[in-house]
Coordinates of C-alpha atoms and ligand atoms in Angstrom, one line a residue:
Chain A
M1 CA -0.2 -0.1 0.1
A2 CA 1.2 3.6 -1.0
K3 CA 1.9 5.8 1.9
V4 CA -0.4 8.3 3.2
L5 CA 0.0 11.4 5.2
M6 CA -2.0 11.2 8.3
K7 CA -2.2 13.1 11.6
G8 CA -1.0 11.0 14.3
N9 CA -4.9 10.5 16.2
E10 CA -6.5 9.5 13.1
A11 CA -3.5 7.1 11.9
L12 CA -4.2 5.4 15.6
G13 CA -7.7 4.8 14.4
E14 CA -6.9 3.8 10.8
A15 CA -4.6 1.3 12.6
A16 CA -7.3 0.0 15.0
V17 CA -9.6 -1.0 12.6
R18 CA -7.2 -2.8 10.3
A19 CA -6.3 -4.7 13.4
G20 CA -9.6 -5.8 13.6
C21 CA -11.1 -3.4 16.3
R22 CA -15.0 -2.9 15.8
F23 CA -15.9 -1.4 19.1
F24 CA -14.9 2.1 20.8
F25 CA -16.5 3.9 23.9
G26 CA -15.2 6.8 25.0
Y27 CA -15.4 10.5 26.0
P28 CA -14.5 13.9 24.3
I29 CA -11.2 15.5 25.3
T30 CA -8.7 17.5 23.5
P31 CA -5.8 16.6 22.4
Q32 CA -6.9 13.1 21.5
S33 CA -10.5 14.4 19.6
E34 CA -9.1 13.4 16.0
L35 CA -9.1 9.8 16.9
P36 CA -12.5 9.6 18.4
H37 CA -13.7 11.6 15.2
Y38 CA -12.1 9.4 12.8
L39 CA -13.6 6.3 14.2
A40 CA -16.9 7.8 14.3
Q41 CA -17.0 8.2 10.7
R42 CA -14.8 4.8 9.9
L43 CA -16.2 1.9 12.4
P44 CA -19.6 2.1 11.3
E45 CA -18.2 1.6 7.3
V46 CA -16.8 -1.7 8.5
G47 CA -19.6 -2.9 10.8
G48 CA -18.3 -1.7 13.7
L49 CA -19.6 0.7 16.6
F50 CA -18.5 3.8 17.8
L51 CA -20.5 5.1 20.9
Q52 CA -20.3 8.2 22.8
A53 CA -20.7 7.5 26.5
E54 CA -21.5 10.1 29.3
S55 CA -18.7 9.5 30.9
E56 CA -14.9 8.4 31.2
V57 CA -16.2 6.1 34.1
A58 CA -18.8 4.8 31.7
A59 CA -16.6 4.6 28.9
I60 CA -13.8 2.3 30.0
N61 CA -17.0 0.0 32.1
M62 CA -18.5 -0.6 28.5
V63 CA -15.0 -1.9 27.3
Y64 CA -15.2 -3.6 30.4
G65 CA -18.2 -5.6 29.3
A66 CA -17.5 -5.8 25.5
A67 CA -14.0 -7.1 26.3
G68 CA -15.9 -9.8 28.2
A69 CA -18.3 -10.7 25.2
G70 CA -15.1 -11.6 23.6
A71 CA -14.6 -8.3 21.3
R72 CA -11.9 -6.6 19.9
V73 CA -12.1 -2.9 21.8
M74 CA -10.6 0.2 22.5
T75 CA -11.5 3.8 24.2
S76 CA -9.0 6.4 24.3
S77 CA -8.5 10.0 26.2
S78 CA -6.0 12.4 27.5
S79 CA -4.6 12.4 30.9
V80 CA -8.1 13.5 32.7
G81 CA -9.9 11.6 31.9
I82 CA -7.4 8.4 31.7
S83 CA -7.7 9.5 36.0
L84 CA -11.2 8.6 35.8
K85 CA -11.0 5.4 33.9
M86 CA -8.5 4.3 36.6
E87 CA -11.0 2.2 38.4
G88 CA -12.4 0.5 35.4
I89 CA -8.9 -0.2 34.3
S90 CA -7.9 -1.7 37.8
Y91 CA -11.1 -4.3 37.3
I92 CA -10.0 -4.7 33.8
A93 CA -6.8 -6.0 34.6
G94 CA -8.1 -8.0 37.6
A95 CA -11.0 -9.6 35.4
E96 CA -8.0 -10.2 33.1
L97 CA -9.6 -8.8 29.7
P98 CA -7.9 -7.9 26.8
C99 CA -8.5 -4.3 25.5
V100 CA -6.5 -0.8 24.1
I101 CA -6.6 2.2 26.2
V102 CA -4.8 5.2 24.2
N103 CA -3.4 8.0 26.4
V104 CA -2.5 11.5 24.3
V105 CA -1.1 13.1 27.3
R106 CA -1.4 16.7 28.4
G107 CA 0.0 18.3 31.3
G108 CA -1.4 18.1 35.0
P109 CA -2.1 17.9 37.5
G110 CA -5.6 19.0 37.8
L111 CA -7.0 19.8 34.6
G112 CA -3.8 21.1 33.7
G113 CA -3.4 22.5 30.1
I114 CA -4.1 20.9 26.9
Q115 CA -0.6 20.8 25.3
P116 CA 1.8 17.7 25.5
A117 CA 3.2 16.5 28.4
Q118 CA 4.8 13.2 29.5
S119 CA 3.9 13.6 33.0
D120 CA 1.1 10.1 32.8
Y121 CA 4.3 8.1 32.7
F122 CA 4.5 7.0 36.7
Q123 CA 0.2 6.3 36.2
A124 CA 0.9 4.3 33.3
V125 CA 3.6 2.3 34.2
K126 CA 3.3 1.7 37.9
G127 CA -0.6 0.4 37.3
G128 CA -2.3 3.5 38.1
G129 CA -5.4 2.0 39.6
H130 CA -5.9 0.2 42.9
G131 CA -4.4 -3.2 43.4
D132 CA -1.4 -4.8 42.3
Y133 CA -1.1 -4.7 38.6
H134 CA 0.4 -3.4 35.4
L135 CA -0.4 -2.4 32.2
L136 CA 1.8 -3.1 29.1
V137 CA 2.5 0.2 27.9
L138 CA 4.0 0.9 24.4
A139 CA 5.1 4.5 23.2
P140 CA 5.9 5.2 19.9
A141 CA 7.7 8.1 18.9
S142 CA 6.5 8.6 15.0
V143 CA 3.3 8.4 13.1
Q144 CA 4.6 5.4 11.7
E145 CA 5.3 3.7 15.2
M146 CA 1.5 4.8 16.2
V147 CA 0.3 2.5 13.1
D148 CA 2.7 -0.4 14.3
L149 CA 2.5 -0.1 17.9
M150 CA -1.5 -0.1 17.5
A151 CA -1.6 -3.5 15.8
K152 CA 0.9 -4.6 18.4
A153 CA -1.2 -3.8 21.0
F154 CA -4.3 -5.5 20.1
D155 CA -2.1 -8.6 19.6
L156 CA -0.5 -8.3 23.0
A157 CA -3.9 -7.6 24.9
D158 CA -5.4 -10.9 23.6
K159 CA -1.9 -12.7 24.0
Y160 CA -1.7 -11.8 28.0
R161 CA -5.5 -11.0 28.6
N162 CA -4.4 -7.9 29.8
P163 CA -4.9 -4.2 28.9
V164 CA -2.7 -2.6 27.1
M165 CA -1.8 1.3 26.6
V166 CA -0.3 3.0 23.8
L167 CA 0.6 6.0 25.7
A168 CA 1.5 9.1 22.9
D169 CA 1.4 12.7 23.7
G170 CA -0.3 15.7 22.1
I171 CA 2.8 16.1 19.7
L172 CA 2.3 13.2 18.1
G173 CA -1.5 12.8 17.8
Q174 CA -1.2 16.4 16.2
M175 CA 1.8 15.6 14.0
M176 CA 1.4 14.7 10.4
E177 CA 3.7 12.3 8.4
P178 CA 3.7 9.8 5.9
V179 CA 2.8 6.2 7.1
E180 CA 1.4 2.9 5.5
F181 CA -0.9 0.5 7.0
P182 CA -1.3 -3.1 6.6
A183 CA -2.5 -3.8 2.8
E184 CA -5.1 -6.1 4.7
I185 CA -7.9 -5.9 7.2
L186 CA -7.3 -8.2 10.0
Q187 CA -10.3 -11.0 9.6
E188 CA -9.2 -13.7 11.7
L189 CA -9.0 -12.7 15.2
P190 CA -7.8 -15.0 18.0
A191 CA -10.7 -17.6 19.6
K192 CA -12.1 -16.3 23.3
P193 CA -13.3 -19.1 24.8
W194 CA -13.8 -18.0 28.2
A195 CA -15.7 -14.8 26.5
T196 CA -19.5 -14.4 28.3
D197 CA -21.9 -14.6 24.6
G198 CA -24.5 -16.8 26.1
A199 CA -23.6 -20.5 27.6
R200 CA -24.6 -22.2 24.9
G201 CA -23.8 -25.5 24.6
R202 CA -21.2 -25.4 27.8
G203 CA -21.1 -24.6 31.3
P204 CA -21.4 -20.6 32.2
N205 CA -18.0 -18.2 31.9
L206 CA -18.1 -15.5 34.5
I207 CA -16.0 -12.4 34.1
N208 CA -15.1 -11.1 37.6
S209 CA -12.3 -9.7 39.9
L210 CA -13.9 -10.7 43.2
Y211 CA -11.8 -13.3 45.7
L212 CA -13.1 -13.0 49.0
E213 CA -10.9 -15.6 49.7
P214 CA -7.7 -14.1 50.9
E215 CA -5.5 -17.6 49.7
K216 CA -7.2 -17.0 46.3
L217 CA -6.7 -13.7 46.0
E218 CA -2.9 -13.8 46.6
E219 CA -2.7 -17.2 44.0
H220 CA -4.6 -14.6 41.8
N221 CA -2.0 -12.0 42.0
H222 CA 0.9 -14.4 41.8
R223 CA -0.6 -15.3 38.4
L224 CA -1.0 -12.0 37.5
F225 CA 2.8 -10.9 38.4
E226 CA 3.9 -14.2 36.6
K227 CA 2.4 -12.8 33.5
Y228 CA 4.1 -9.6 33.7
R229 CA 7.0 -11.6 34.3
Q230 CA 6.7 -13.3 31.2
M231 CA 6.3 -9.4 29.4
Q232 CA 9.6 -8.7 30.9
E233 CA 11.4 -12.0 29.6
Q234 CA 9.3 -11.4 25.8
E235 CA 8.1 -8.0 24.8
T236 CA 10.8 -5.2 25.7
M237 CA 11.2 -3.4 22.9
A238 CA 14.0 -0.1 22.4
E239 CA 15.6 1.8 19.9
N240 CA 19.6 2.5 20.2
Y241 CA 20.9 4.9 18.3
H242 CA 24.8 5.4 18.3
T243 CA 25.0 3.9 21.7
D244 CA 27.8 1.2 20.7
D245 CA 30.7 3.7 21.9
A246 CA 28.7 6.3 23.2
E247 CA 29.9 7.8 26.3
V248 CA 27.3 9.9 27.1
V249 CA 23.7 8.1 26.9
V250 CA 20.3 9.8 26.8
A251 CA 17.6 8.2 27.4
A252 CA 14.0 9.2 26.1
Y253 CA 11.1 8.3 24.8
G254 CA 7.8 9.3 22.5
S255 CA 8.4 12.7 21.1
T256 CA 11.2 13.3 23.6
A257 CA 13.1 11.1 22.0
R258 CA 12.7 12.5 18.3
I259 CA 14.3 15.9 19.9
A260 CA 17.3 13.9 21.8
K261 CA 18.2 12.7 18.7
A262 CA 18.7 15.6 16.8
A263 CA 20.9 16.6 20.0
V264 CA 23.0 13.6 19.4
D265 CA 23.5 14.5 16.0
M266 CA 24.6 17.7 16.9
A267 CA 26.7 16.6 19.3
R268 CA 28.4 13.5 17.5
K269 CA 29.2 16.8 14.9
E270 CA 31.1 18.5 17.8
G271 CA 32.9 15.2 18.3
I272 CA 31.2 14.2 21.5
K273 CA 30.5 10.2 21.4
A274 CA 26.7 10.9 22.7
G275 CA 24.0 8.2 21.9
L276 CA 20.2 7.9 22.6
F277 CA 18.7 4.8 24.4
R278 CA 14.5 4.7 23.8
P279 CA 12.7 2.3 25.4
V280 CA 9.7 1.3 23.3
T281 CA 7.6 -0.6 26.1
L282 CA 7.8 1.4 29.0
Y283 CA 6.1 -1.5 30.9
P284 CA 7.7 -3.8 30.8
F285 CA 11.0 -1.6 30.7
P286 CA 13.7 -2.3 28.6
T287 CA 16.1 -3.2 31.3
E288 CA 18.7 -5.4 29.8
E289 CA 18.5 -3.0 26.7
I290 CA 19.7 -0.1 28.3
N291 CA 22.1 -1.7 30.4
Q292 CA 24.0 -2.7 26.9
A293 CA 23.2 0.3 25.6
C294 CA 24.9 1.9 28.4
A295 CA 28.3 -0.5 28.3
K296 CA 30.5 2.6 27.6
A297 CA 28.7 5.3 29.0
K298 CA 30.3 7.2 31.8
Q299 CA 27.2 9.7 32.1
V300 CA 23.5 9.2 31.2
L301 CA 21.2 12.2 30.7
A302 CA 17.2 11.1 31.2
V303 CA 14.9 13.9 29.2
E304 CA 11.3 14.0 29.3
M305 CA 8.0 16.5 29.3
S306 CA 7.8 16.0 33.0
M307 CA 9.5 16.2 36.0
G308 CA 11.5 13.5 36.2
Q309 CA 9.6 10.0 36.3
M310 CA 11.2 7.6 33.6
I311 CA 14.2 8.7 35.5
E312 CA 13.4 6.6 38.1
D313 CA 13.1 3.1 35.7
V314 CA 16.6 4.2 34.3
K315 CA 18.1 4.6 37.4
L316 CA 16.9 1.4 38.4
S317 CA 17.6 -0.3 35.6
L318 CA 20.9 0.7 36.0
N319 CA 21.1 -0.3 39.3
C320 CA 22.6 3.5 40.0
R321 CA 25.9 2.5 39.1
L322 CA 26.3 5.2 36.5
P323 CA 25.5 8.7 36.9
V324 CA 21.9 10.0 35.9
S325 CA 20.9 13.4 35.2
F326 CA 17.6 15.0 34.4
Y327 CA 16.7 17.4 32.1
G328 CA 12.9 18.3 31.6
R329 CA 10.2 20.9 30.3
V330 CA 6.7 20.9 31.5
G331 CA 3.3 22.0 31.1
G332 CA 2.6 21.7 27.6
M333 CA 6.8 23.2 27.1
V334 CA 9.0 21.2 24.9
P335 CA 12.7 20.8 25.6
S336 CA 14.4 22.4 22.2
T337 CA 17.3 20.6 20.7
R338 CA 20.0 23.1 21.6
A339 CA 18.8 22.7 25.4
V340 CA 19.3 19.0 25.4
Y341 CA 22.8 19.5 23.4
N342 CA 23.9 21.7 25.7
E343 CA 22.9 19.3 28.6
I344 CA 25.1 16.7 26.5
S345 CA 27.7 18.8 26.3
A346 CA 28.4 19.8 30.0
L347 CA 27.8 16.2 30.6
A348 CA 30.5 15.4 28.2
Q349 CA 33.0 17.4 30.2
K350 CA 32.2 15.8 33.4
G351 CA 33.2 12.8 32.1
G352 CA 32.8 9.7 34.7
E353 CA 32.7 12.4 37.6
Q354 CA 29.2 11.9 39.7
A355 CA 26.9 14.1 38.6
Chain B
M1 CA -44.7 -38.6 39.4
I2 CA -45.6 -35.3 38.7
T3 CA -43.2 -32.5 39.5
I4 CA -44.8 -29.5 40.7
Y5 CA -41.9 -27.8 42.3
E6 CA -37.9 -27.6 41.3
R7 CA -34.5 -25.3 40.8
P8 CA -35.0 -23.4 37.5
Q9 CA -32.6 -24.5 35.4
S10 CA -31.1 -20.9 35.5
L11 CA -30.4 -21.1 39.2
T12 CA -27.2 -23.5 40.3
A13 CA -27.3 -25.9 43.0
N14 CA -25.3 -23.4 45.6
T15 CA -26.8 -22.4 48.4
M16 CA -27.2 -18.6 48.9
H17 CA -25.6 -16.8 51.6
Y18 CA -28.8 -14.0 51.8
C19 CA -29.8 -13.6 55.6
P20 CA -33.0 -15.2 56.6
G21 CA -36.1 -13.2 55.3
C22 CA -34.0 -11.5 52.8
T23 CA -35.8 -11.5 49.3
H24 CA -33.1 -11.3 47.2
G25 CA -32.9 -14.9 46.9
I26 CA -36.6 -14.3 45.7
I27 CA -35.8 -11.9 43.5
H28 CA -33.2 -14.3 42.0
R29 CA -35.4 -16.8 41.7
L30 CA -38.2 -14.9 39.7
V31 CA -35.5 -13.9 37.2
A32 CA -34.5 -17.5 36.9
E33 CA -38.0 -18.7 36.2
V34 CA -38.4 -16.2 33.6
I35 CA -35.1 -16.9 31.4
D36 CA -36.6 -20.7 31.7
E37 CA -40.0 -19.6 30.6
L38 CA -38.7 -17.6 27.5
D39 CA -36.3 -20.5 27.1
L40 CA -33.5 -18.3 27.3
R41 CA -30.9 -19.3 29.4
E42 CA -28.5 -20.1 26.6
D43 CA -28.6 -16.8 25.2
T44 CA -28.3 -14.5 28.3
V45 CA -25.5 -12.7 30.1
G46 CA -26.2 -11.5 33.4
V47 CA -24.1 -8.5 35.1
C48 CA -24.0 -8.6 38.8
P49 CA -23.4 -5.0 41.1
V50 CA -21.8 -4.9 44.1
G51 CA -23.8 -4.7 46.9
C52 CA -25.2 -8.2 49.0
S53 CA -25.9 -9.5 45.5
V54 CA -22.2 -9.1 44.7
L55 CA -22.0 -13.0 44.3
A56 CA -25.1 -13.7 42.6
Y57 CA -22.6 -14.9 39.6
N58 CA -22.8 -18.2 42.1
Y59 CA -26.5 -18.5 41.9
F60 CA -27.5 -17.8 38.2
N61 CA -26.7 -20.9 35.9
L62 CA -25.8 -18.4 33.2
D63 CA -22.7 -16.7 31.7
M64 CA -22.1 -13.8 34.0
Q65 CA -19.9 -10.5 34.6
Q66 CA -19.2 -8.7 38.0
A67 CA -19.3 -5.0 37.4
A68 CA -17.9 -2.4 39.5
H69 CA -19.9 -0.4 41.9
G70 CA -22.7 1.5 40.0
R71 CA -21.5 0.3 36.7
A72 CA -23.2 -2.4 35.8
P73 CA -25.1 -0.3 32.9
A74 CA -22.3 0.5 31.3
V75 CA -21.1 -3.3 31.4
A76 CA -24.2 -4.6 30.2
T77 CA -24.0 -1.6 27.3
G78 CA -20.7 -3.0 26.0
I79 CA -22.0 -6.7 26.3
K80 CA -25.4 -5.9 24.4
R81 CA -23.5 -3.9 21.8
V82 CA -21.4 -6.9 21.1
H83 CA -24.0 -9.3 21.2
P84 CA -27.4 -7.9 19.9
A85 CA -29.2 -10.9 19.6
K86 CA -28.6 -11.8 23.1
V87 CA -30.4 -11.2 26.1
V88 CA -28.6 -8.8 28.5
F89 CA -29.5 -7.8 32.2
A90 CA -28.4 -6.0 35.4
Y91 CA -29.1 -6.9 38.5
Q92 CA -28.7 -3.8 40.9
G93 CA -29.4 -2.8 44.4
D94 CA -30.3 1.1 45.6
G95 CA -26.7 1.9 46.3
D96 CA -25.2 0.7 43.7
L97 CA -28.3 2.3 41.1
A98 CA -29.3 5.3 42.1
S99 CA -26.1 6.6 44.2
I100 CA -22.8 5.8 42.8
G101 CA -24.5 4.4 39.4
A102 CA -26.8 7.4 38.9
A103 CA -25.6 8.4 35.8
E104 CA -24.6 5.3 34.0
I105 CA -28.4 3.8 34.9
V106 CA -29.8 7.5 33.2
H107 CA -27.9 7.4 30.3
A108 CA -28.6 3.6 29.4
A109 CA -32.3 4.1 29.4
A110 CA -31.7 7.4 27.5
R111 CA -29.8 5.5 25.1
G112 CA -32.8 3.5 25.1
E113 CA -30.1 0.4 25.1
K114 CA -32.0 -2.9 24.8
I115 CA -30.8 -4.4 28.5
S116 CA -33.0 -5.2 31.4
V117 CA -32.7 -3.9 34.9
I118 CA -33.4 -5.9 38.0
F119 CA -33.7 -3.3 40.2
V120 CA -33.2 -3.9 43.8
N121 CA -34.7 -1.0 46.4
N122 CA -34.6 -1.8 49.7
A123 CA -34.1 1.4 51.3
I124 CA -30.8 0.6 52.6
Y125 CA -27.3 -0.1 51.9
G126 CA -27.4 -3.9 53.3
M127 CA -23.7 -5.1 52.6
T128 CA -21.4 -2.3 54.3
G129 CA -23.4 -2.4 57.1
G130 CA -26.9 -0.4 57.2
Q131 CA -26.3 2.8 56.0
M132 CA -28.4 5.7 54.0
A133 CA -29.5 5.0 50.4
P134 CA -30.4 7.2 48.4
T135 CA -34.0 5.6 48.6
T136 CA -34.0 5.6 52.4
L137 CA -37.5 7.1 53.7
I138 CA -37.7 10.3 55.4
G139 CA -37.1 9.6 59.5
Q140 CA -35.9 6.3 58.7
E141 CA -32.9 5.5 61.1
T142 CA -29.7 3.9 59.4
T143 CA -26.1 3.6 60.5
T144 CA -25.4 7.1 59.1
S145 CA -28.8 8.5 59.8
P146 CA -29.2 7.2 63.1
N147 CA -31.6 9.8 64.4
G148 CA -33.6 8.9 61.0
R149 CA -33.5 10.5 57.3
D150 CA -34.1 14.2 57.7
A151 CA -34.4 16.1 54.6
A152 CA -33.1 19.5 55.2
V153 CA -29.5 17.7 56.1
Q154 CA -30.0 14.5 54.0
G155 CA -32.2 15.5 50.9
Y156 CA -35.2 13.2 49.4
P157 CA -35.5 9.8 48.6
I158 CA -35.5 9.4 44.4
R159 CA -38.4 7.6 42.9
V160 CA -36.3 5.7 40.3
A161 CA -39.2 4.4 38.4
E162 CA -40.6 7.6 37.9
M163 CA -37.8 9.3 37.0
L164 CA -36.5 7.4 34.6
A165 CA -40.3 7.2 32.8
T166 CA -39.9 10.2 31.6
L167 CA -37.1 9.4 29.2
E168 CA -37.9 8.9 25.6
G169 CA -35.7 5.6 25.6
S170 CA -37.8 3.8 28.4
A171 CA -39.6 1.1 27.0
Y172 CA -40.7 -0.6 30.0
I173 CA -40.8 0.7 33.6
S174 CA -42.8 -0.8 36.4
R175 CA -42.5 -1.2 40.1
V176 CA -43.6 -4.1 42.3
S177 CA -43.0 -6.1 45.4
V178 CA -41.9 -9.4 46.6
H179 CA -43.3 -8.6 50.1
N180 CA -46.2 -11.2 49.7
N181 CA -47.5 -14.2 47.7
V182 CA -49.5 -12.1 45.4
N183 CA -47.2 -9.1 44.9
V184 CA -44.5 -12.0 43.9
I185 CA -46.4 -13.4 41.4
K186 CA -46.9 -9.6 40.3
A187 CA -43.4 -9.0 40.0
K188 CA -42.4 -12.2 38.3
A189 CA -45.0 -11.2 35.2
A190 CA -43.1 -7.6 35.4
I191 CA -39.8 -9.2 34.9
K192 CA -41.1 -11.3 31.9
K193 CA -42.6 -8.1 30.5
A194 CA -39.3 -6.8 30.9
F195 CA -37.7 -9.4 29.2
Q196 CA -40.2 -9.8 26.6
T197 CA -39.8 -5.9 25.9
Q198 CA -35.6 -6.3 25.4
L199 CA -36.9 -9.2 22.8
E200 CA -38.8 -7.4 20.8
G201 CA -36.4 -4.7 20.4
K202 CA -38.6 -2.4 22.1
G203 CA -35.8 -0.3 24.2
F204 CA -34.8 0.1 27.6
S205 CA -36.4 -2.1 30.6
L206 CA -36.3 -1.9 34.2
V207 CA -38.2 -3.3 37.2
E208 CA -37.8 -1.5 40.6
I209 CA -38.5 -4.7 43.0
L210 CA -39.5 -3.2 46.6
S211 CA -37.4 -5.6 48.8
T212 CA -36.5 -6.4 52.3
C213 CA -33.4 -6.2 54.4
P214 CA -34.4 -7.4 58.1
T215 CA -31.0 -7.8 58.9
N216 CA -30.1 -3.9 58.5
W217 CA -34.1 -2.7 59.6
G218 CA -33.7 -4.5 62.6
L219 CA -36.6 -6.1 62.2
T220 CA -38.0 -10.2 61.9
P221 CA -38.6 -11.3 58.5
L222 CA -42.5 -11.1 59.4
E223 CA -41.9 -7.7 60.4
A224 CA -40.0 -6.3 57.6
A225 CA -42.3 -7.6 55.2
K226 CA -44.9 -5.6 57.0
W227 CA -42.5 -2.4 57.1
L228 CA -42.0 -2.5 53.7
E229 CA -45.9 -2.6 53.1
N230 CA -46.8 0.1 55.8
N231 CA -43.9 2.4 54.8
M232 CA -42.0 1.8 51.4
I233 CA -45.3 1.4 49.4
P234 CA -47.1 4.6 50.3
Y235 CA -43.7 6.5 48.9
Y236 CA -43.1 3.8 45.9
P237 CA -46.2 3.4 44.6
L238 CA -46.3 -0.2 43.1
G239 CA -47.3 -0.2 39.1
E240 CA -46.5 0.6 35.6
F241 CA -44.7 3.7 34.9
K242 CA -44.2 3.0 31.4
A243 CA -44.8 0.3 28.8
A244 CA -44.8 -0.4 25.0
K245 CA -48.7 -1.4 24.8
E246 CA -48.1 -4.1 22.4
V247 CA -45.1 -5.8 24.3
G248 CA -45.7 -9.6 25.5
S249 CA -49.3 -9.6 23.8
Ligands
LIG401 C1 -16.5 2.2 44.4 C2 -17.0 1.6 45.8 N1 -17.3 2.6 47.1 C3 -17.9 1.9 47.9 C4 -18.1 0.6 48.1 C5 -18.6 -0.3 48.9 N2 -19.6 -0.6 49.0 C6 -20.2 -2.3 48.6 S1 -21.7 -2.6 48.6 C7 -22.0 -0.9 49.1 C8 -23.4 -0.5 48.8 C9 -24.5 -1.9 48.4 O1 -25.3 -0.9 48.6 P1 -27.0 -1.2 47.9 O2 -26.7 -1.0 46.0 O3 -27.8 -1.3 48.1 O4 -27.3 -3.2 47.7 P2 -27.5 -3.9 49.1 O5 -26.4 -4.3 49.5 O6 -28.4 -3.2 50.0 O7 -28.1 -5.1 48.2 C10 -21.1 0.1 49.2 C11 -21.1 1.5 49.4 C12 -17.2 -0.3 46.9 N3 -17.2 -1.8 46.8 N4 -17.1 0.4 45.5
LIG402 S1 -28.0 -7.7 54.8 FE1 -30.0 -7.2 53.9 S2 -30.2 -7.0 52.0 FE2 -28.0 -7.8 52.5 S3 -28.7 -10.5 52.6 FE3 -28.6 -9.3 54.5 S4 -31.0 -8.7 54.6 FE4 -30.4 -9.3 52.2

């Protein structure tokens, strides 16, 4: 298929349709609106359903019902709305239902702003709602990667029977880039013999997250964490850029990673051995990969559009064996290439000294 | 030998955990009988609430989903939209439906969601220890209105059936009671009509069922039935508030 020029938010919608998603439940919020707008038009064309719910709370519970009924289903929102969805997300993780949740992040806390941010990292990777659980979190850095990861998100959700979050930001959502979609719309979806569709010719199925006996609930928690362990083993994804000999490694994800890449290029031109490590899965965090990327590193720099959230996973992954510094802009302000370059350059001069 | 009474196919053999004299069990049985009579056991998905009936999935021999507190109508919406040919019902208490889930029930009705809701109004929060519900009567003592519900402080009890009947999407709305045999029979007929309304694709259906909570009302089962009759029915009149004429005929 030929490339088409598309906005990130719309590309997410088309990618979901091609991945066989037929149900969308959501509530309007900036800066993700182009995604529901697109699907409101597109889903009925392929026999699917777009339904605007009365709130994010209702939307995520509709997703729960539809996922439990065996459908490929998604919702999308931005920060403020994702917070409201957290009750339902915890139930979905507890009941082990597959679905995809898109968060096009904006600045917070509270109503915050409507400009791009990465300040929902903790909420996304640590669980976000109540109880011991994790989402599988994917962080695209281009419109093409939004398309590729959207398809992967549905497959991973089914594979692990776990909610998957695609964590983007306002820049990616609004940006137009040429993209290529898979030529065929996926028709064959995995069988879901556990789904509730009327117990025809079989015993009843139950979708549930309630375990009143402590022994049973503990067992359930262990089972969930066994899934997360498998994800850590099999699903981590990351991109390395000039890390082979890098003495200063920048760690950044999403649109910030693209700015960081340009800053690495600037540094390389100045003879600084800089590189970029970009986690694509934020949960599970690519721990082994970052250690490889930092094999020659003397300094690590985390760059985020937050006050410093991913940096905690960077430090944990490196077991604090390297100095890790931070540069961030918040509130919808975006780091400039020059500013990131300046940080890299300062760290290069420091060499192996503690930051 | 002629069998004159047996467990409906749509109920499991599990012993129910409800308190003696609680009418949740009767209501379960009525729903199950209706599903059997309409031959829907293998075409029905039920949604249970958070409340005393949270474990209803242990009693209904059906595909079931357990929903978050108040969200059963949204969960049922998700199921019904995926399987429009199946019958989907939600079973909810008054705290679940009329307080924390007020938005979900109103909008499910407004959308004309083709689901049936069994709304158990016992004027109290049973499961959590007898707190005031949105349906608690004026003057009624509960653990969070120890001196009786005072309209000046806690406002007024909600008449859910009347409220939902104002919505265009509601096709069948009625209020029944299960405090005596005559009313149990009427309650079953109403539940059947709700399911038929759904089967005929008419729109949203809800049966509000006045129910007892002897434990938290601090009454014996017999006193509780009397209390319901004398106090609840005057404020919550029984009857049909909305019905598509041709349903079930
Ligand atoms: C979000 C949330 N808030 C509070 C609770 C605690 N809770 C459990 S059941 C219940 C009240 C149930 O009362 P009702 O719906 O009237 O049902 P009943 O127990 O009387 O049948 C409450 C408040 C909860 N489980 N979830
Ligand atoms: S507490 Fe009340 S509503 Fe709950 S089972 Fe006992 S009598 Fe029934």
